PDB file of C-alpha atoms in Angstrom:
ATOM      1  CA  MET A   1      61.520 254.947  54.342  1.00  0.00           C
ATOM      2  CA  ASN A   2      61.428 253.581  57.917  1.00  0.00           C
ATOM      3  CA  TYR A   3      60.562 256.773  59.766  1.00  0.00           C
ATOM      4  CA  GLN A   4      57.440 258.872  60.076  1.00  0.00           C
ATOM      5  CA  LYS A   5      57.277 262.592  60.671  1.00  0.00           C
ATOM      6  CA  ILE A   6      54.934 263.080  63.575  1.00  0.00           C
ATOM      7  CA  PRO A   7      53.853 266.114  65.594  1.00  0.00           C
ATOM      8  CA  LEU A   8      55.839 266.347  68.831  1.00  0.00           C
ATOM      9  CA  SER A   9      54.799 268.368  71.858  1.00  0.00           C
ATOM     10  CA  ALA A  10      57.252 270.894  73.263  1.00  0.00           C
ATOM     11  CA  GLY A  11      59.708 269.170  75.552  1.00  0.00           C
ATOM     12  CA  LEU A  12      62.877 267.114  75.811  1.00  0.00           C
ATOM     13  CA  TYR A  13      63.064 263.695  74.161  1.00  0.00           C
ATOM     14  CA  PHE A  14      65.959 261.472  75.184  1.00  0.00           C
ATOM     15  CA  VAL A  15      66.723 259.059  72.351  1.00  0.00           C
ATOM     16  CA  GLY A  16      68.383 255.680  72.857  1.00  0.00           C
ATOM     17  CA  VAL A  17      70.683 254.847  69.946  1.00  0.00           C
ATOM     18  CA  PRO A  18      72.551 251.633  69.022  1.00  0.00           C
ATOM     19  CA  ILE A  19      75.632 250.538  70.958  1.00  0.00           C
ATOM     20  CA  GLY A  20      77.084 248.921  67.846  1.00  0.00           C
ATOM     21  CA  THR A  21      74.864 247.577  65.107  1.00  0.00           C
ATOM     22  CA  ALA A  22      73.066 250.492  63.441  1.00  0.00           C
ATOM     23  CA  ARG A  23      69.936 248.425  62.758  1.00  0.00           C
ATOM     24  CA  ASP A  24      69.258 248.188  66.500  1.00  0.00           C
ATOM     25  CA  ILE A  25      67.655 251.633  66.306  1.00  0.00           C
ATOM     26  CA  THR A  26      63.963 251.637  67.187  1.00  0.00           C
ATOM     27  CA  LEU A  27      61.266 252.953  64.859  1.00  0.00           C
ATOM     28  CA  ARG A  28      60.141 255.426  67.518  1.00  0.00           C
ATOM     29  CA  ALA A  29      63.700 256.753  67.835  1.00  0.00           C
ATOM     30  CA  LEU A  30      63.764 257.358  64.080  1.00  0.00           C
ATOM     31  CA  ASP A  31      60.408 259.122  64.274  1.00  0.00           C
ATOM     32  CA  VAL A  32      61.674 261.445  67.023  1.00  0.00           C
ATOM     33  CA  LEU A  33      64.923 262.196  65.175  1.00  0.00           C
ATOM     34  CA  ALA A  34      62.983 262.962  62.005  1.00  0.00           C
ATOM     35  CA  SER A  35      60.376 265.126  63.738  1.00  0.00           C
ATOM     36  CA  ALA A  36      62.129 267.100  66.508  1.00  0.00           C
ATOM     37  CA  ASP A  37      62.527 270.829  65.980  1.00  0.00           C
ATOM     38  CA  VAL A  38      65.982 270.801  67.592  1.00  0.00           C
ATOM     39  CA  LEU A  39      68.592 268.028  67.603  1.00  0.00           C
ATOM     40  CA  ALA A  40      71.307 267.767  70.255  1.00  0.00           C
ATOM     41  CA  ALA A  41      73.945 265.100  70.726  1.00  0.00           C
ATOM     42  CA  GLU A  42      76.993 264.143  72.742  1.00  0.00           C
ATOM     43  CA  ASP A  43      78.805 263.563  69.433  1.00  0.00           C
ATOM     44  CA  THR A  44      77.297 265.434  66.507  1.00  0.00           C
ATOM     45  CA  ARG A  45      79.196 263.398  63.888  1.00  0.00           C
ATOM     46  CA  SER A  46      77.944 260.084  65.299  1.00  0.00           C
ATOM     47  CA  LEU A  47      74.322 261.223  65.282  1.00  0.00           C
ATOM     48  CA  ARG A  48      74.632 262.687  61.787  1.00  0.00           C
ATOM     49  CA  HIS A  49      76.137 259.427  60.509  1.00  0.00           C
ATOM     50  CA  LEU A  50      73.383 257.352  62.159  1.00  0.00           C
ATOM     51  CA  MET A  51      70.702 259.516  60.578  1.00  0.00           C
ATOM     52  CA  GLU A  52      72.394 259.187  57.173  1.00  0.00           C
ATOM     53  CA  ILE A  53      72.428 255.381  57.493  1.00  0.00           C
ATOM     54  CA  HIS A  54      68.671 255.359  58.083  1.00  0.00           C
ATOM     55  CA  GLY A  55      67.850 258.049  55.559  1.00  0.00           C
ATOM     56  CA  VAL A  56      66.621 260.598  58.099  1.00  0.00           C
ATOM     57  CA  PRO A  57      67.238 264.080  56.662  1.00  0.00           C
ATOM     58  CA  LEU A  58      68.402 267.032  58.710  1.00  0.00           C
ATOM     59  CA  GLU A  59      66.216 269.381  56.616  1.00  0.00           C
ATOM     60  CA  GLY A  60      68.226 272.423  57.596  1.00  0.00           C
ATOM     61  CA  ARG A  61      68.480 271.548  61.288  1.00  0.00           C
ATOM     62  CA  HIS A  62      71.803 272.093  63.037  1.00  0.00           C
ATOM     63  CA  ILE A  63      72.851 269.457  65.608  1.00  0.00           C
ATOM     64  CA  VAL A  64      73.797 271.121  68.893  1.00  0.00           C
ATOM     65  CA  ALA A  65      76.756 269.580  70.745  1.00  0.00           C
ATOM     66  CA  LEU A  66      76.035 268.851  74.416  1.00  0.00           C
ATOM     67  CA  HIS A  67      78.675 266.939  76.368  1.00  0.00           C
ATOM     68  CA  ASP A  68      80.521 267.090  79.687  1.00  0.00           C
ATOM     69  CA  HIS A  69      82.505 270.167  78.630  1.00  0.00           C
ATOM     70  CA  SER A  70      79.748 272.173  76.948  1.00  0.00           C
ATOM     71  CA  GLY A  71      79.022 274.498  79.840  1.00  0.00           C
ATOM     72  CA  ASN A  72      75.699 275.981  80.930  1.00  0.00           C
ATOM     73  CA  ALA A  73      75.186 278.103  77.830  1.00  0.00           C
ATOM     74  CA  VAL A  74      74.219 275.133  75.648  1.00  0.00           C
ATOM     75  CA  GLN A  75      71.857 273.759  78.287  1.00  0.00           C
ATOM     76  CA  ASP A  76      70.222 277.168  78.689  1.00  0.00           C
ATOM     77  CA  LYS A  77      69.792 277.387  74.914  1.00  0.00           C
ATOM     78  CA  LEU A  78      67.952 274.055  74.803  1.00  0.00           C
ATOM     79  CA  LEU A  79      65.708 275.009  77.733  1.00  0.00           C
ATOM     80  CA  ALA A  80      64.864 278.270  76.001  1.00  0.00           C
ATOM     81  CA  ALA A  81      63.887 276.364  72.855  1.00  0.00           C
ATOM     82  CA  ILE A  82      61.500 274.172  74.846  1.00  0.00           C
ATOM     83  CA  ARG A  83      59.963 277.226  76.523  1.00  0.00           C
ATOM     84  CA  GLU A  84      59.387 278.648  73.039  1.00  0.00           C
ATOM     85  CA  GLY A  85      57.284 275.581  72.212  1.00  0.00           C
ATOM     86  CA  LYS A  86      59.905 273.498  70.417  1.00  0.00           C
ATOM     87  CA  SER A  87      60.676 269.797  70.708  1.00  0.00           C
ATOM     88  CA  VAL A  88      64.296 268.917  71.505  1.00  0.00           C
ATOM     89  CA  ALA A  89      65.766 265.451  70.866  1.00  0.00           C
ATOM     90  CA  TYR A  90      69.015 264.485  72.622  1.00  0.00           C
ATOM     91  CA  ALA A  91      71.150 261.398  71.906  1.00  0.00           C
ATOM     92  CA  SER A  92      74.357 260.097  73.472  1.00  0.00           C
ATOM     93  CA  GLU A  93      77.172 258.816  71.276  1.00  0.00           C
ATOM     94  CA  ALA A  94      75.930 255.253  71.879  1.00  0.00           C
ATOM     95  CA  GLY A  95      73.301 253.594  74.036  1.00  0.00           C
ATOM     96  CA  MET A  96      71.000 255.331  76.475  1.00  0.00           C
ATOM     97  CA  PRO A  97      71.603 258.930  77.556  1.00  0.00           C
ATOM     98  CA  LEU A  98      72.645 259.386  81.204  1.00  0.00           C
ATOM     99  CA  ILE A  99      73.919 255.785  81.608  1.00  0.00           C
ATOM    100  CA  ALA A 100      77.616 256.633  82.019  1.00  0.00           C
ATOM    101  CA  ASP A 101      76.891 259.323  79.431  1.00  0.00           C
ATOM    102  CA  PRO A 102      75.947 263.021  79.553  1.00  0.00           C
ATOM    103  CA  GLY A 103      72.408 264.277  79.980  1.00  0.00           C
ATOM    104  CA  PHE A 104      71.765 264.286  83.721  1.00  0.00           C
ATOM    105  CA  GLU A 105      72.114 268.034  84.243  1.00  0.00           C
ATOM    106  CA  LEU A 106      69.850 268.703  81.269  1.00  0.00           C
ATOM    107  CA  SER A 107      67.285 266.207  82.549  1.00  0.00           C
ATOM    108  CA  ARG A 108      67.275 267.768  86.006  1.00  0.00           C
ATOM    109  CA  ALA A 109      67.019 271.302  84.653  1.00  0.00           C
ATOM    110  CA  VAL A 110      64.063 270.405  82.425  1.00  0.00           C
ATOM    111  CA  GLY A 111      62.326 268.616  85.288  1.00  0.00           C
ATOM    112  CA  GLU A 112      62.865 271.467  87.748  1.00  0.00           C
ATOM    113  CA  ALA A 113      61.502 273.907  85.168  1.00  0.00           C
ATOM    114  CA  GLY A 114      58.294 271.894  84.966  1.00  0.00           C
ATOM    115  CA  LEU A 115      58.767 271.206  81.270  1.00  0.00           C
ATOM    116  CA  MET A 116      57.826 267.984  79.476  1.00  0.00           C
ATOM    117  CA  LEU A 117      60.459 265.249  79.562  1.00  0.00           C
ATOM    118  CA  THR A 118      60.241 261.782  78.014  1.00  0.00           C
ATOM    119  CA  CYS A 119      62.392 259.066  76.457  1.00  0.00           C
ATOM    120  CA  ALA A 120      62.396 256.921  73.337  1.00  0.00           C
ATOM    121  CA  PRO A 121      64.337 254.026  74.898  1.00  0.00           C
ATOM    122  CA  GLY A 122      66.867 251.924  73.084  1.00  0.00           C
ATOM    123  CA  PRO A 123      69.850 249.589  73.483  1.00  0.00           C
ATOM    124  CA  SER A 124      71.935 249.520  76.655  1.00  0.00           C
ATOM    125  CA  ALA A 125      75.308 247.843  77.081  1.00  0.00           C
ATOM    126  CA  VAL A 126      74.446 247.177  80.746  1.00  0.00           C
ATOM    127  CA  LEU A 127      71.287 245.195  80.001  1.00  0.00           C
ATOM    128  CA  THR A 128      72.785 243.452  76.969  1.00  0.00           C
ATOM    129  CA  ALA A 129      75.750 242.252  79.025  1.00  0.00           C
ATOM    130  CA  LEU A 130      73.469 241.024  81.813  1.00  0.00           C
ATOM    131  CA  ALA A 131      71.466 239.025  79.274  1.00  0.00           C
ATOM    132  CA  LEU A 132      74.596 237.333  77.915  1.00  0.00           C
ATOM    133  CA  GLY A 133      76.893 237.103  80.920  1.00  0.00           C
ATOM    134  CA  GLY A 134      75.407 234.061  82.617  1.00  0.00           C
ATOM    135  CA  LEU A 135      75.256 235.674  86.077  1.00  0.00           C
ATOM    136  CA  PRO A 136      72.112 236.333  88.172  1.00  0.00           C
ATOM    137  CA  THR A 137      69.936 239.157  86.871  1.00  0.00           C
ATOM    138  CA  ASP A 138      67.328 239.389  89.648  1.00  0.00           C
ATOM    139  CA  ALA A 139      69.358 242.206  91.199  1.00  0.00           C
ATOM    140  CA  PHE A 140      72.340 244.158  89.875  1.00  0.00           C
ATOM    141  CA  PHE A 141      74.407 247.226  90.714  1.00  0.00           C
ATOM    142  CA  PHE A 142      75.820 249.385  87.916  1.00  0.00           C
ATOM    143  CA  ALA A 143      79.048 251.017  89.105  1.00  0.00           C
ATOM    144  CA  GLY A 144      80.068 252.666  85.831  1.00  0.00           C
ATOM    145  CA  PHE A 145      83.803 253.261  85.414  1.00  0.00           C
ATOM    146  CA  LEU A 146      86.148 252.513  88.317  1.00  0.00           C
ATOM    147  CA  PRO A 147      88.921 254.975  89.254  1.00  0.00           C
ATOM    148  CA  ASN A 148      92.125 254.835  87.211  1.00  0.00           C
ATOM    149  CA  ALA A 149      94.540 254.719  90.151  1.00  0.00           C
ATOM    150  CA  THR A 150      95.179 251.249  91.561  1.00  0.00           C
ATOM    151  CA  SER A 151      94.674 252.180  95.218  1.00  0.00           C
ATOM    152  CA  ALA A 152      91.449 254.094  94.550  1.00  0.00           C
ATOM    153  CA  ARG A 153      90.140 251.302  92.327  1.00  0.00           C
ATOM    154  CA  HIS A 154      90.893 248.664  94.971  1.00  0.00           C
ATOM    155  CA  THR A 155      89.142 250.736  97.640  1.00  0.00           C
ATOM    156  CA  ALA A 156      86.084 251.225  95.419  1.00  0.00           C
ATOM    157  CA  LEU A 157      85.874 247.472  94.780  1.00  0.00           C
ATOM    158  CA  GLN A 158      86.136 246.635  98.473  1.00  0.00           C
ATOM    159  CA  LYS A 159      83.138 248.858  99.192  1.00  0.00           C
ATOM    160  CA  LEU A 160      81.109 246.736  96.751  1.00  0.00           C
ATOM    161  CA  LYS A 161      82.172 243.395  98.246  1.00  0.00           C
ATOM    162  CA  ASP A 162      78.902 242.624 100.008  1.00  0.00           C
ATOM    163  CA  VAL A 163      76.455 244.061  97.471  1.00  0.00           C
ATOM    164  CA  GLN A 164      73.752 241.432  96.956  1.00  0.00           C
ATOM    165  CA  GLY A 165      73.496 241.793  93.219  1.00  0.00           C
ATOM    166  CA  THR A 166      75.592 241.258  90.120  1.00  0.00           C
ATOM    167  CA  LEU A 167      78.147 244.057  89.767  1.00  0.00           C
ATOM    168  CA  VAL A 168      78.362 245.753  86.364  1.00  0.00           C
ATOM    169  CA  PHE A 169      81.281 247.925  85.236  1.00  0.00           C
ATOM    170  CA  TYR A 170      82.372 249.712  82.095  1.00  0.00           C
ATOM    171  CA  GLU A 171      86.115 249.377  81.544  1.00  0.00           C
ATOM    172  CA  SER A 172      88.786 250.505  79.135  1.00  0.00           C
ATOM    173  CA  PRO A 173      90.379 247.580  77.277  1.00  0.00           C
ATOM    174  CA  LYS A 174      93.804 248.974  78.204  1.00  0.00           C
ATOM    175  CA  ARG A 175      92.998 248.764  81.931  1.00  0.00           C
ATOM    176  CA  LEU A 176      91.069 245.486  81.877  1.00  0.00           C
ATOM    177  CA  GLY A 177      93.941 243.311  83.122  1.00  0.00           C
ATOM    178  CA  ALA A 178      94.724 245.657  86.016  1.00  0.00           C
ATOM    179  CA  MET A 179      91.026 245.974  86.893  1.00  0.00           C
ATOM    180  CA  LEU A 180      90.569 242.193  87.013  1.00  0.00           C
ATOM    181  CA  LYS A 181      93.689 241.838  89.175  1.00  0.00           C
ATOM    182  CA  ASP A 182      92.338 244.356  91.694  1.00  0.00           C
ATOM    183  CA  ALA A 183      88.880 242.751  91.566  1.00  0.00           C
ATOM    184  CA  ALA A 184      90.355 239.315  92.353  1.00  0.00           C
ATOM    185  CA  SER A 185      92.273 240.828  95.268  1.00  0.00           C
ATOM    186  CA  ALA A 186      89.390 242.864  96.683  1.00  0.00           C
ATOM    187  CA  LEU A 187      86.496 240.468  96.047  1.00  0.00           C
ATOM    188  CA  GLY A 188      88.165 237.053  95.987  1.00  0.00           C
ATOM    189  CA  PRO A 189      89.887 235.225  93.122  1.00  0.00           C
ATOM    190  CA  GLU A 190      87.211 232.501  92.943  1.00  0.00           C
ATOM    191  CA  ARG A 191      84.287 234.879  92.476  1.00  0.00           C
ATOM    192  CA  ALA A 192      82.626 234.349  89.102  1.00  0.00           C
ATOM    193  CA  GLY A 193      82.762 236.996  86.426  1.00  0.00           C
ATOM    194  CA  ALA A 194      82.261 237.666  82.742  1.00  0.00           C
ATOM    195  CA  VAL A 195      83.943 239.992  80.263  1.00  0.00           C
ATOM    196  CA  CYS A 196      81.574 241.103  77.495  1.00  0.00           C
ATOM    197  CA  ARG A 197      83.253 242.708  74.504  1.00  0.00           C
ATOM    198  CA  GLU A 198      82.002 244.475  71.380  1.00  0.00           C
ATOM    199  CA  LEU A 199      78.348 243.804  72.177  1.00  0.00           C
ATOM    200  CA  THR A 200      76.032 243.667  69.116  1.00  0.00           C
ATOM    201  CA  LYS A 201      79.040 244.058  66.794  1.00  0.00           C
ATOM    202  CA  LYS A 202      80.708 241.622  64.389  1.00  0.00           C
ATOM    203  CA  PHE A 203      83.316 240.393  66.883  1.00  0.00           C
ATOM    204  CA  GLU A 204      81.026 240.143  69.906  1.00  0.00           C
ATOM    205  CA  GLU A 205      82.584 237.966  72.591  1.00  0.00           C
ATOM    206  CA  VAL A 206      81.682 236.850  76.119  1.00  0.00           C
ATOM    207  CA  LYS A 207      84.404 235.280  78.263  1.00  0.00           C
ATOM    208  CA  ARG A 208      83.263 233.660  81.523  1.00  0.00           C
ATOM    209  CA  GLY A 209      85.270 232.323  84.465  1.00  0.00           C
ATOM    210  CA  SER A 210      86.560 233.143  87.921  1.00  0.00           C
ATOM    211  CA  LEU A 211      88.167 236.544  88.419  1.00  0.00           C
ATOM    212  CA  GLN A 212      91.547 234.837  88.633  1.00  0.00           C
ATOM    213  CA  GLU A 213      90.955 232.952  85.386  1.00  0.00           C
ATOM    214  CA  LEU A 214      89.805 236.112  83.624  1.00  0.00           C
ATOM    215  CA  HIS A 215      92.829 238.026  84.884  1.00  0.00           C
ATOM    216  CA  ASP A 216      95.177 235.283  83.707  1.00  0.00           C
ATOM    217  CA  PHE A 217      93.527 235.396  80.285  1.00  0.00           C
ATOM    218  CA  TYR A 218      93.680 239.176  79.820  1.00  0.00           C
ATOM    219  CA  ARG A 219      96.752 240.234  81.815  1.00  0.00           C
ATOM    220  CA  GLU A 220      99.257 240.106  78.963  1.00  0.00           C
ATOM    221  CA  LYS A 221      97.126 241.392  76.126  1.00  0.00           C
ATOM    222  CA  GLY A 222      94.071 243.557  76.525  1.00  0.00           C
ATOM    223  CA  PRO A 223      91.141 243.081  74.154  1.00  0.00           C
ATOM    224  CA  LYS A 224      89.998 245.561  71.542  1.00  0.00           C
ATOM    225  CA  GLY A 225      86.708 247.405  71.583  1.00  0.00           C
ATOM    226  CA  GLU A 226      84.143 248.345  74.207  1.00  0.00           C
ATOM    227  CA  VAL A 227      84.140 246.224  77.374  1.00  0.00           C
ATOM    228  CA  VAL A 228      81.547 245.489  80.073  1.00  0.00           C
ATOM    229  CA  VAL A 229      82.653 243.486  83.115  1.00  0.00           C
ATOM    230  CA  LEU A 230      80.184 241.516  85.241  1.00  0.00           C
ATOM    231  CA  ILE A 231      81.066 240.158  88.694  1.00  0.00           C
ATOM    232  CA  ASP A 232      78.893 237.810  90.713  1.00  0.00           C
ATOM    233  CA  ARG A 233      77.359 238.971  93.984  1.00  0.00           C
ATOM    234  CA  GLY A 234      79.029 238.324  97.326  1.00  0.00           C
ATOM    235  CA  ARG A 235      77.896 235.253  99.184  1.00  0.00           C
ATOM    236  CA  LEU A 236      77.023 236.025 102.796  1.00  0.00           C
ATOM    237  CA  GLN A 237      78.199 233.539 105.380  1.00  0.00           C
ATOM    238  CA  SER A 238      75.394 231.262 106.536  1.00  0.00           C
ATOM    239  CA  VAL A 239      74.406 231.382 110.175  1.00  0.00           C
ATOM    240  CA  SER A 240      73.488 228.140 111.915  1.00  0.00           C
ATOM    241  CA  GLU A 241      70.171 227.882 113.761  1.00  0.00           C
ATOM    242  CA  THR A 242      72.108 227.117 116.944  1.00  0.00           C
ATOM    243  CA  ASP A 243      74.167 230.301 116.710  1.00  0.00           C
ATOM    244  CA  LEU A 244      71.103 232.374 115.874  1.00  0.00           C
ATOM    245  CA  THR A 245      69.143 230.962 118.825  1.00  0.00           C
ATOM    246  CA  SER A 246      72.098 231.447 121.184  1.00  0.00           C
ATOM    247  CA  ASP A 247      72.624 235.065 120.169  1.00  0.00           C
ATOM    248  CA  LEU A 248      68.913 235.827 120.431  1.00  0.00           C
ATOM    249  CA  SER A 249      68.691 234.246 123.882  1.00  0.00           C
ATOM    250  CA  THR A 250      71.609 236.338 125.109  1.00  0.00           C
ATOM    251  CA  ALA A 251      70.238 239.553 123.619  1.00  0.00           C
ATOM    252  CA  LEU A 252      66.759 238.972 125.081  1.00  0.00           C
ATOM    253  CA  LEU A 253      68.176 238.804 128.596  1.00  0.00           C
ATOM    254  CA  THR A 254      68.896 242.533 128.602  1.00  0.00           C
ATOM    255  CA  HIS A 255      66.853 243.954 125.699  1.00  0.00           C
ATOM    256  CA  SER A 256      63.280 244.062 124.476  1.00  0.00           C
ATOM    257  CA  MET A 257      62.359 241.674 121.700  1.00  0.00           C
ATOM    258  CA  ARG A 258      62.360 244.517 119.175  1.00  0.00           C
ATOM    259  CA  ASP A 259      65.833 245.713 120.139  1.00  0.00           C
ATOM    260  CA  ALA A 260      67.200 242.169 120.384  1.00  0.00           C
ATOM    261  CA  VAL A 261      65.911 241.307 116.917  1.00  0.00           C
ATOM    262  CA  ASP A 262      67.416 244.484 115.467  1.00  0.00           C
ATOM    263  CA  MET A 263      70.781 243.792 117.065  1.00  0.00           C
ATOM    264  CA  VAL A 264      71.013 240.168 115.936  1.00  0.00           C
ATOM    265  CA  ALA A 265      69.750 240.906 112.424  1.00  0.00           C
ATOM    266  CA  GLN A 266      72.375 243.608 112.008  1.00  0.00           C
ATOM    267  CA  ALA A 267      75.162 241.498 113.530  1.00  0.00           C
ATOM    268  CA  HIS A 268      74.541 238.595 111.136  1.00  0.00           C
ATOM    269  CA  ASN A 269      73.389 240.683 108.166  1.00  0.00           C
ATOM    270  CA  LEU A 270      70.103 238.778 108.054  1.00  0.00           C
ATOM    271  CA  PRO A 271      66.587 239.912 107.105  1.00  0.00           C
ATOM    272  CA  ARG A 272      64.812 241.258 110.184  1.00  0.00           C
ATOM    273  CA  ARG A 273      61.730 239.152 109.405  1.00  0.00           C
ATOM    274  CA  LYS A 274      63.763 235.932 109.630  1.00  0.00           C
ATOM    275  CA  VAL A 275      65.278 236.908 112.983  1.00  0.00           C
ATOM    276  CA  TYR A 276      61.896 238.034 114.328  1.00  0.00           C
ATOM    277  CA  GLN A 277      60.372 234.671 113.393  1.00  0.00           C
ATOM    278  CA  ALA A 278      63.219 232.896 115.192  1.00  0.00           C
ATOM    279  CA  ALA A 279      62.567 235.050 118.276  1.00  0.00           C
ATOM    280  CA  LEU A 280      58.876 234.111 118.221  1.00  0.00           C
ATOM    281  CA  GLU A 281      59.754 230.432 118.014  1.00  0.00           C
ATOM    282  CA  LEU A 282      62.201 230.854 120.861  1.00  0.00           C
ATOM    283  CA  GLY A 283      59.471 232.480 122.956  1.00  0.00           C
ATOM    284  CA  LYS A 284      57.085 229.567 122.304  1.00  0.00           C
ATOM    285  CA  GLY A 285      59.712 227.140 123.459  1.00  0.00           C
ATOM    286  CA  ASN A 286      60.072 228.959 126.763  1.00  0.00           C
ATOM    287  CA  VAL A 287      56.370 228.937 127.567  1.00  0.00           C
TER     288      VAL A 287
END
């Protein structure tokens, strides 16, 4: 027996569940699932199966279905249970609730009602892919699923072109080739990327390369299973010291130092501190 039945305070408990391998469940998640007064899930069959694998009994509890099409009645029912002093555990079909999964409206409603809200965290396809993808992890931007239509998808990708962090997407295996084609067009064919497939499962695979190389690999036959796509950050054009000094000198002729620094920093997409330091050095040279 890997779980413990523990007393839980009234409130909502988000439960992170495995994205593939069932043994990735945490002990705390099992404790919450075993102990909560009310169980709710995006997919009731998935949660029931997971609990069966780990020997966690329902003990007469009914699993409430809460997904994107449930409507307000289910949410109101769960809030009422919490107000009555009950503990409610909610799990997505896989991974962490709210991360491209339902749960946000419930979370907001519980928070606005001033009721207790916490999380027993667990696996995430986003973080697992970042750990394996070989791209920078100091900053990243999770964009979820891109639009289905080619034009809308291309437009969405163009808006992310200059994001200074690794881009992370969920994608359908059937659309992967088309998505990579649009990404190569919108972001540049030489930009590095990685396709992470079936994470934590038996046929886990990570394919790395340029967007063009990845498109060439997947364009004829899409992969099977769940897919996470990583794309390297945009590289801002470097600005020479000569150009920076010239632009600052021109701006300072008609503007205050503060305004000149703001203008030049924005024009070259540079940190304001760097431009301000250059302006100070320029002022010393003119003394």
